PDB file of C-alpha atoms in Angstrom:
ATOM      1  CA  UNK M 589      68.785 117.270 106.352  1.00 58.00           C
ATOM      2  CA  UNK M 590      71.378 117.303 109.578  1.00 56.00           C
ATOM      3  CA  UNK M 591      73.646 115.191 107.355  1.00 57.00           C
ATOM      4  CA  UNK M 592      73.657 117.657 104.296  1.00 51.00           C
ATOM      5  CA  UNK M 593      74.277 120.375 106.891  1.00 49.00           C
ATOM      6  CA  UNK M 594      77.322 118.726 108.426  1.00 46.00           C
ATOM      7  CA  UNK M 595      78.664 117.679 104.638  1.00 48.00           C
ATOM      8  CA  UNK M 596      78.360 121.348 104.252  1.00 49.00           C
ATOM      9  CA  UNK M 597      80.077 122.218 107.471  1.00 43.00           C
ATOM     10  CA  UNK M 598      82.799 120.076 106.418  1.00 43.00           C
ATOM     11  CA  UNK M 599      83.267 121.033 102.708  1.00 44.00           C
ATOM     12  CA  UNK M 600      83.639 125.186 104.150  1.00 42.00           C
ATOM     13  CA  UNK M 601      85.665 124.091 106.852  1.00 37.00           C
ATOM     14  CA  UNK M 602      87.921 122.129 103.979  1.00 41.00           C
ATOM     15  CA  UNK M 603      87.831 124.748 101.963  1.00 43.00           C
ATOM     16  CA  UNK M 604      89.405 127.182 104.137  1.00 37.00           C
ATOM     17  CA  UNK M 605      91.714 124.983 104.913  1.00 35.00           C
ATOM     18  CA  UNK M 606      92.982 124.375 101.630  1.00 38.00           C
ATOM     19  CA  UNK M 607      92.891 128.440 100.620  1.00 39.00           C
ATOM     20  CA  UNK M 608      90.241 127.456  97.776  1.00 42.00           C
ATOM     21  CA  UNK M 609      87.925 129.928  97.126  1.00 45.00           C
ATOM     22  CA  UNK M 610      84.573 129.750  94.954  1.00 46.00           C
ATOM     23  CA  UNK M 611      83.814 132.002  92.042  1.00 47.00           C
ATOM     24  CA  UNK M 612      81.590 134.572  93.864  1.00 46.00           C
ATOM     25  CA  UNK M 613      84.540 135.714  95.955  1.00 51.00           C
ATOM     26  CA  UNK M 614      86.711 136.688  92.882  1.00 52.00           C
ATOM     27  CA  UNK M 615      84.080 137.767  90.418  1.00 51.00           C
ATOM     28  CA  UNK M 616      83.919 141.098  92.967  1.00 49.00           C
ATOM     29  CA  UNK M 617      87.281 141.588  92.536  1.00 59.00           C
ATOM     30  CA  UNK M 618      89.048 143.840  89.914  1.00 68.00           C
ATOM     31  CA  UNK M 619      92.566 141.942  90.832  1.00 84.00           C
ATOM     32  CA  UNK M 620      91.594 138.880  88.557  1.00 88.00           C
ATOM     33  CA  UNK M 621      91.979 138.548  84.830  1.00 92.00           C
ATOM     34  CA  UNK M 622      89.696 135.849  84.303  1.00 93.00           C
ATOM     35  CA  UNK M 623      88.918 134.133  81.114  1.00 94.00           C
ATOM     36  CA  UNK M 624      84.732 133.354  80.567  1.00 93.00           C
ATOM     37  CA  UNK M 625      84.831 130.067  80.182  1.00 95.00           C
ATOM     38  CA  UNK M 626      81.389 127.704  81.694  1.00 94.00           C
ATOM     39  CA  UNK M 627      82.041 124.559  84.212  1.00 95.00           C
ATOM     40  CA  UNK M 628      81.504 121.372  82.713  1.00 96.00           C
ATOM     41  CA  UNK M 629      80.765 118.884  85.423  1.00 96.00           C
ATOM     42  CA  UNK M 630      82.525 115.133  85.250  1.00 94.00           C
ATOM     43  CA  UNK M 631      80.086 112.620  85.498  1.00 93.00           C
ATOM     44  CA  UNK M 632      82.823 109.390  85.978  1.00 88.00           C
ATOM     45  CA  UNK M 633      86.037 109.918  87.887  1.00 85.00           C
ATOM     46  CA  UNK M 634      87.595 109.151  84.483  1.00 87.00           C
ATOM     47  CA  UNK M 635      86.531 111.547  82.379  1.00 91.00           C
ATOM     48  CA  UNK M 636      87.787 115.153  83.972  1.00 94.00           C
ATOM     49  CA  UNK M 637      89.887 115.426  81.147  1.00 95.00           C
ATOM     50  CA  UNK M 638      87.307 114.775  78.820  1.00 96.00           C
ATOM     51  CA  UNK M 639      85.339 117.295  81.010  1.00 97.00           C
ATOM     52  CA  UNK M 640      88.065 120.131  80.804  1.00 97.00           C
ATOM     53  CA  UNK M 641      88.210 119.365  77.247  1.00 97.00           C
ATOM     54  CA  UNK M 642      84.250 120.197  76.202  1.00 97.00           C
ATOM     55  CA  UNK M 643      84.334 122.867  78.255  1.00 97.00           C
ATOM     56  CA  UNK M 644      87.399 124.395  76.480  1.00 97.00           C
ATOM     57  CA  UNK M 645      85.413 123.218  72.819  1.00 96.00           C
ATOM     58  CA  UNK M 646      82.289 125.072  74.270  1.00 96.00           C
ATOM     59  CA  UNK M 647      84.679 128.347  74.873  1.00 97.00           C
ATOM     60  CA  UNK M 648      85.816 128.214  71.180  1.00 96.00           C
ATOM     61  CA  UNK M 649      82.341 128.267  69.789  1.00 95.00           C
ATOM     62  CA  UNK M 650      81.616 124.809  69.480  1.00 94.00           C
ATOM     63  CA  UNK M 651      78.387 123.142  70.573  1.00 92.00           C
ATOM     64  CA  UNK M 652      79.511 120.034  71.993  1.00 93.00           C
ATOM     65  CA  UNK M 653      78.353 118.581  75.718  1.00 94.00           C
ATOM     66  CA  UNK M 654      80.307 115.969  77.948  1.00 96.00           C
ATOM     67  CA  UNK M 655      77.701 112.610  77.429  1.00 96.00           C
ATOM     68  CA  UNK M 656      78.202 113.353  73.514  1.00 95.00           C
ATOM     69  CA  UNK M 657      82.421 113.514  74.173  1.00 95.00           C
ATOM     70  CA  UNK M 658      82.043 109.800  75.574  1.00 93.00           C
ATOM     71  CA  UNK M 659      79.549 108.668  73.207  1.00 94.00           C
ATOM     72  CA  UNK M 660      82.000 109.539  70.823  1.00 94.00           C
ATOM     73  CA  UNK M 661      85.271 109.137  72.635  1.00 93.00           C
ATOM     74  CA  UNK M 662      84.704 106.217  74.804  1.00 89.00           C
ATOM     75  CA  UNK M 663      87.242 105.349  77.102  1.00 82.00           C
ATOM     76  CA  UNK M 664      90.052 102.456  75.920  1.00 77.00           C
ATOM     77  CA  UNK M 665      88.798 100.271  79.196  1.00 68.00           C
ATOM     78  CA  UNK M 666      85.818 100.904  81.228  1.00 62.00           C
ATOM     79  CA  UNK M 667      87.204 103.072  84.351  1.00 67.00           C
ATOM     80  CA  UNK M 668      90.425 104.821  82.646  1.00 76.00           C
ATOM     81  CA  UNK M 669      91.105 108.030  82.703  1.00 84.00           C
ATOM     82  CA  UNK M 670      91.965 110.109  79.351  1.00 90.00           C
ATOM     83  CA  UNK M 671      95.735 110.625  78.512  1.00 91.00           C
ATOM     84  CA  UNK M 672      96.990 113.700  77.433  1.00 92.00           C
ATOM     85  CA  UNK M 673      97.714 112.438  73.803  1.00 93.00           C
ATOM     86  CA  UNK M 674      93.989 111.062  73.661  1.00 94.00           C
ATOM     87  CA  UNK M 675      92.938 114.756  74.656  1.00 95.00           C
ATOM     88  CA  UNK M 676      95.046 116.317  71.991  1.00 96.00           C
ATOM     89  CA  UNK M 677      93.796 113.858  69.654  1.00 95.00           C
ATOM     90  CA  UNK M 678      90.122 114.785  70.187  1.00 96.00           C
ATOM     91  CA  UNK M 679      91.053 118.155  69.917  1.00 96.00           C
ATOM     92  CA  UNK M 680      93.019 117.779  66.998  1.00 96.00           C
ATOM     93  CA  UNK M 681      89.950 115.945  65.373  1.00 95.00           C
ATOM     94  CA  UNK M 682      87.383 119.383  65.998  1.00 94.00           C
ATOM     95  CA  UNK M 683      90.367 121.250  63.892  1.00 94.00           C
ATOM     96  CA  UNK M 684      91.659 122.897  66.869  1.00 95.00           C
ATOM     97  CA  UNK M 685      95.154 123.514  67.107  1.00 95.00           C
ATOM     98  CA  UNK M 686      96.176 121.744  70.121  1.00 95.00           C
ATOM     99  CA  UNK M 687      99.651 121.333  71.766  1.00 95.00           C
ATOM    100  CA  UNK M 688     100.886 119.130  74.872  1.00 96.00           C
ATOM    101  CA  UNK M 689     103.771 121.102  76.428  1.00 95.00           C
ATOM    102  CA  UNK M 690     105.988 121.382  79.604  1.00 94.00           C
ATOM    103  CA  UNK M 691     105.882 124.881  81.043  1.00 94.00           C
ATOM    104  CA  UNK M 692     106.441 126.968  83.316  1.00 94.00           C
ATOM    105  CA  UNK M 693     104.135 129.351  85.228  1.00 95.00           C
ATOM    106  CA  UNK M 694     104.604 132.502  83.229  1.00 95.00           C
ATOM    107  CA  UNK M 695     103.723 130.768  80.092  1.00 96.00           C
ATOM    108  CA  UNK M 696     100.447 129.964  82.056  1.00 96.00           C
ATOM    109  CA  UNK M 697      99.734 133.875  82.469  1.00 96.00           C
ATOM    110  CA  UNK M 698     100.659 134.815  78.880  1.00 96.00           C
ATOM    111  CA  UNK M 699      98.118 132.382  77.543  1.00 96.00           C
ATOM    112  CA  UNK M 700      95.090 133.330  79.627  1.00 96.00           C
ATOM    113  CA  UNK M 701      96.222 137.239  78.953  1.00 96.00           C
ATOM    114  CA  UNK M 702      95.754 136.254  75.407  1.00 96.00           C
ATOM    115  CA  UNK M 703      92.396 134.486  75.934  1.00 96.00           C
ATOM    116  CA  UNK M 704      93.447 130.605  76.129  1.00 96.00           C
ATOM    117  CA  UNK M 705      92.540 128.402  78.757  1.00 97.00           C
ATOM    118  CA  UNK M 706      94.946 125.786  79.446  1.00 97.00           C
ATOM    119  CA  UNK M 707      94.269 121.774  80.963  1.00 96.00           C
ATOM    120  CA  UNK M 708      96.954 120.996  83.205  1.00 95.00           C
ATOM    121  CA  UNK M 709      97.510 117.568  84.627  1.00 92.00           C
ATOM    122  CA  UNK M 710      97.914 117.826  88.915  1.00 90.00           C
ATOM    123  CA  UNK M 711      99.158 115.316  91.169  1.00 84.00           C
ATOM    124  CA  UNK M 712      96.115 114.160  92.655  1.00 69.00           C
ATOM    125  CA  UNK M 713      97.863 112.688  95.531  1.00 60.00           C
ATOM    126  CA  UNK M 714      98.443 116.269  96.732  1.00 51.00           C
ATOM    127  CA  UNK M 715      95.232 117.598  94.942  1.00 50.00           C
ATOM    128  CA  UNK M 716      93.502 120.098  96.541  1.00 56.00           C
ATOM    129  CA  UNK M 717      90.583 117.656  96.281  1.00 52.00           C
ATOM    130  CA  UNK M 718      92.346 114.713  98.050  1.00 51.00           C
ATOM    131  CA  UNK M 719      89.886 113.271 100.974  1.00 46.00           C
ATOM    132  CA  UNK M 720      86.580 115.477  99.688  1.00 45.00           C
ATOM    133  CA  UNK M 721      83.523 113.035  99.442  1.00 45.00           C
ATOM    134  CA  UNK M 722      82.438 113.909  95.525  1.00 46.00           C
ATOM    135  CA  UNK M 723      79.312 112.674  93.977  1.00 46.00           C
ATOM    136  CA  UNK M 724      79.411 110.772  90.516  1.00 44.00           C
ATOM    137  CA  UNK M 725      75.826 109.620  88.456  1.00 44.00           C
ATOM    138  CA  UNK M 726      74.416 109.264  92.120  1.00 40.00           C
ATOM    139  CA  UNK M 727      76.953 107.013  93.631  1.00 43.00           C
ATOM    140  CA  UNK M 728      79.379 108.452  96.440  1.00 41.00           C
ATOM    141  CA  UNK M 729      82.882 107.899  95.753  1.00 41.00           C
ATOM    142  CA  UNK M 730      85.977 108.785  97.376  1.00 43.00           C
ATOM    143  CA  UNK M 731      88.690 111.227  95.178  1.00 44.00           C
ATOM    144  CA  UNK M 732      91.327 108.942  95.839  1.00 44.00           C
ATOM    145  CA  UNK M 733      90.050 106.645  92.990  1.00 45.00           C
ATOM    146  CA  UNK M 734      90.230 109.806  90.937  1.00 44.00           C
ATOM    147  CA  UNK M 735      92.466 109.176  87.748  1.00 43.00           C
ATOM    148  CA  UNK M 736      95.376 106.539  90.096  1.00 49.00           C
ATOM    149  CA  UNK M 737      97.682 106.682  87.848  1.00 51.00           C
ATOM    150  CA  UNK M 738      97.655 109.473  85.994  1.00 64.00           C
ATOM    151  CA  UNK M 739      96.239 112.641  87.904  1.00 84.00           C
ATOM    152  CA  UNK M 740      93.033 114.977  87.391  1.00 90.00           C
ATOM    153  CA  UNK M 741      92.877 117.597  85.391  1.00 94.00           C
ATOM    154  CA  UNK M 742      92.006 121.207  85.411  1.00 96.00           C
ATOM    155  CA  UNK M 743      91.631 124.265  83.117  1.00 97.00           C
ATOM    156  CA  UNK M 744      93.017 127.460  84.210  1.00 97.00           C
ATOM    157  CA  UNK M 745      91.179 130.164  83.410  1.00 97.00           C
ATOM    158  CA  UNK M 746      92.587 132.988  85.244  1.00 96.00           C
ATOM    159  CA  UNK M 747      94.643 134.826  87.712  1.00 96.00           C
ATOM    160  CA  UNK M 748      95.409 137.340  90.157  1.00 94.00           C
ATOM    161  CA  UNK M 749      99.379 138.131  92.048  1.00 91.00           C
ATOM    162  CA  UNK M 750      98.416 135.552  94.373  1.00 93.00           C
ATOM    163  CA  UNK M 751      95.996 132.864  92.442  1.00 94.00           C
ATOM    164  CA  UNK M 752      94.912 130.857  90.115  1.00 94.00           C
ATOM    165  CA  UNK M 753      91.129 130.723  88.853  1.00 95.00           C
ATOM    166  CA  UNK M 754      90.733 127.219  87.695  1.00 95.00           C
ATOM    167  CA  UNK M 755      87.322 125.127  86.364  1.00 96.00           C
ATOM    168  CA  UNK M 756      88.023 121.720  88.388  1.00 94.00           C
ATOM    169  CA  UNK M 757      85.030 119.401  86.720  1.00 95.00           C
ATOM    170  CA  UNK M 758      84.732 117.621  89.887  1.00 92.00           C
ATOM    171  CA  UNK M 759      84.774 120.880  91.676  1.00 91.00           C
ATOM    172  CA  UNK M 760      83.311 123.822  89.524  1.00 93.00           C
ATOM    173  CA  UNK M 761      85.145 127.183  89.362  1.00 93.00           C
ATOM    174  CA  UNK M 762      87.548 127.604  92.143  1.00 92.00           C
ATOM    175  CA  UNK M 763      90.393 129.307  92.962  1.00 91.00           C
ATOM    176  CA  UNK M 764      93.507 128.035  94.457  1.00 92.00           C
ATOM    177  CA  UNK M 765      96.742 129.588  95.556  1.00 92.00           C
ATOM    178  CA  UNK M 766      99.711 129.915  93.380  1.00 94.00           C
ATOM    179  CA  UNK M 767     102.086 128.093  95.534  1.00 92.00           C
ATOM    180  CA  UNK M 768      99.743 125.128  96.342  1.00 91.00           C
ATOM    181  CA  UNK M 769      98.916 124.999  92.408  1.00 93.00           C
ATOM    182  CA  UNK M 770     102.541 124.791  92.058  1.00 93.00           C
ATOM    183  CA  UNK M 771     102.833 122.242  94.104  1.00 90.00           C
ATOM    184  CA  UNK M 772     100.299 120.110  92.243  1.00 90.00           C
ATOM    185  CA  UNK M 773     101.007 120.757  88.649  1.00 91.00           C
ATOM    186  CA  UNK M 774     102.068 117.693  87.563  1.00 82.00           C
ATOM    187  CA  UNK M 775     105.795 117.607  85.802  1.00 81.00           C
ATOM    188  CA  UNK M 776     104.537 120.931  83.957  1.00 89.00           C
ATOM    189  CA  UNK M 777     102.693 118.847  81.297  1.00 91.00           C
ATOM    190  CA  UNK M 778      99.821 121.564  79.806  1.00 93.00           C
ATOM    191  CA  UNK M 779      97.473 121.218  76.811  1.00 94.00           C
ATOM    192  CA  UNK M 780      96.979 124.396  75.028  1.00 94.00           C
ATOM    193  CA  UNK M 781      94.342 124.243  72.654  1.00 93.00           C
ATOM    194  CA  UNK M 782      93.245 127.390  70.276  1.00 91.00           C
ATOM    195  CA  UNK M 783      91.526 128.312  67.138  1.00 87.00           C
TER     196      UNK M 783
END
């Protein structure tokens, strides 16, 4: 019990220190034009691109759940993460029309005006998740094994002046600032997938 307590203490204290905010705090607020799209949880440190992706499938109407994705989809070897290209793929195979792009931040807001939610690859070296304790299929891993060479992904899923709303599947539904998602967003590379 004192040890969940002082993970606790820990994660707030991180949290604030990182300017991450949970969903609660923004749902309140009428400054945030926020897509509704539901968390989907990664259950490897592999698959958060996999994870972004069903929850973006789930947003478009599709019944679809993460163990089914990797049933399907299993990974080329047994601990790597998804590529971009393997994302659009999948996507491309549920007939959505799917696009890997470099961007820029405006495009960002345009596309969750019109109702898209967008995976974007971060540098997970500067992650706003670097150091946090997370909790795969009950074994306790360290992020920094977290997708080495290619990053961890994230949907973004809303906005405000100031921040971004983003579903982080090792996280849940967050929000982060705009300059320290900036920061992150690896190269510029985005995967907009639609209808």
């Amino acid at each position: 019990m004192k040890k969940n307590i002082f993970i606790i203490c820990i994660l707030l204290i991180f949290n604030n220190f990182i300017s991450c905010k949970y969903k609660e705090d923004f749902l309140l607020s009428k400054d945030y034009k926020c897509i509704s799209l539901k968390a989907t949880k990664q259950i490897k440190p592999y698959d958060c691109g996999l994870a972004c992706l069903a929850s973006i499938i789930k947003y478009w109407g599709e019944e679809i759940d993460l163990p089914s994705l990797i049933r399907l989809f299993p990974p080329k070897w047994s601990n790597e993460a998804y590529t971009i290209d393997e994302l659009k793929s999948i996507a491309d195979l549920y007939q959505f029309k799917s696009f890997i792009m470099k961007a820029d931040y405006p495009f960002i807001i345009e596309q969750i005006t019109l109702g898209r939610p967008i995976i974007c690859l971060i540098d997970k070296k500067s992650s706003f998740i670097k150091g946090i304790k997370l909790k795969f299929q009950n074994n306790d891993i360290n992020n920094n094994n977290l997708n080495e060479h290619i990053g961890h992904y994230v949907v973004v899923i809303g906005y405000s002046r100031q921040n971004l709303v983003v579903m982080d599947p090792a996280l849940g539904i967050i929000t982060i600032s705009k300059n320290n998602f900036l920061k992150q967003w690896k190269n510029n590379i985005l995967l907009l997938i639609s209808k």
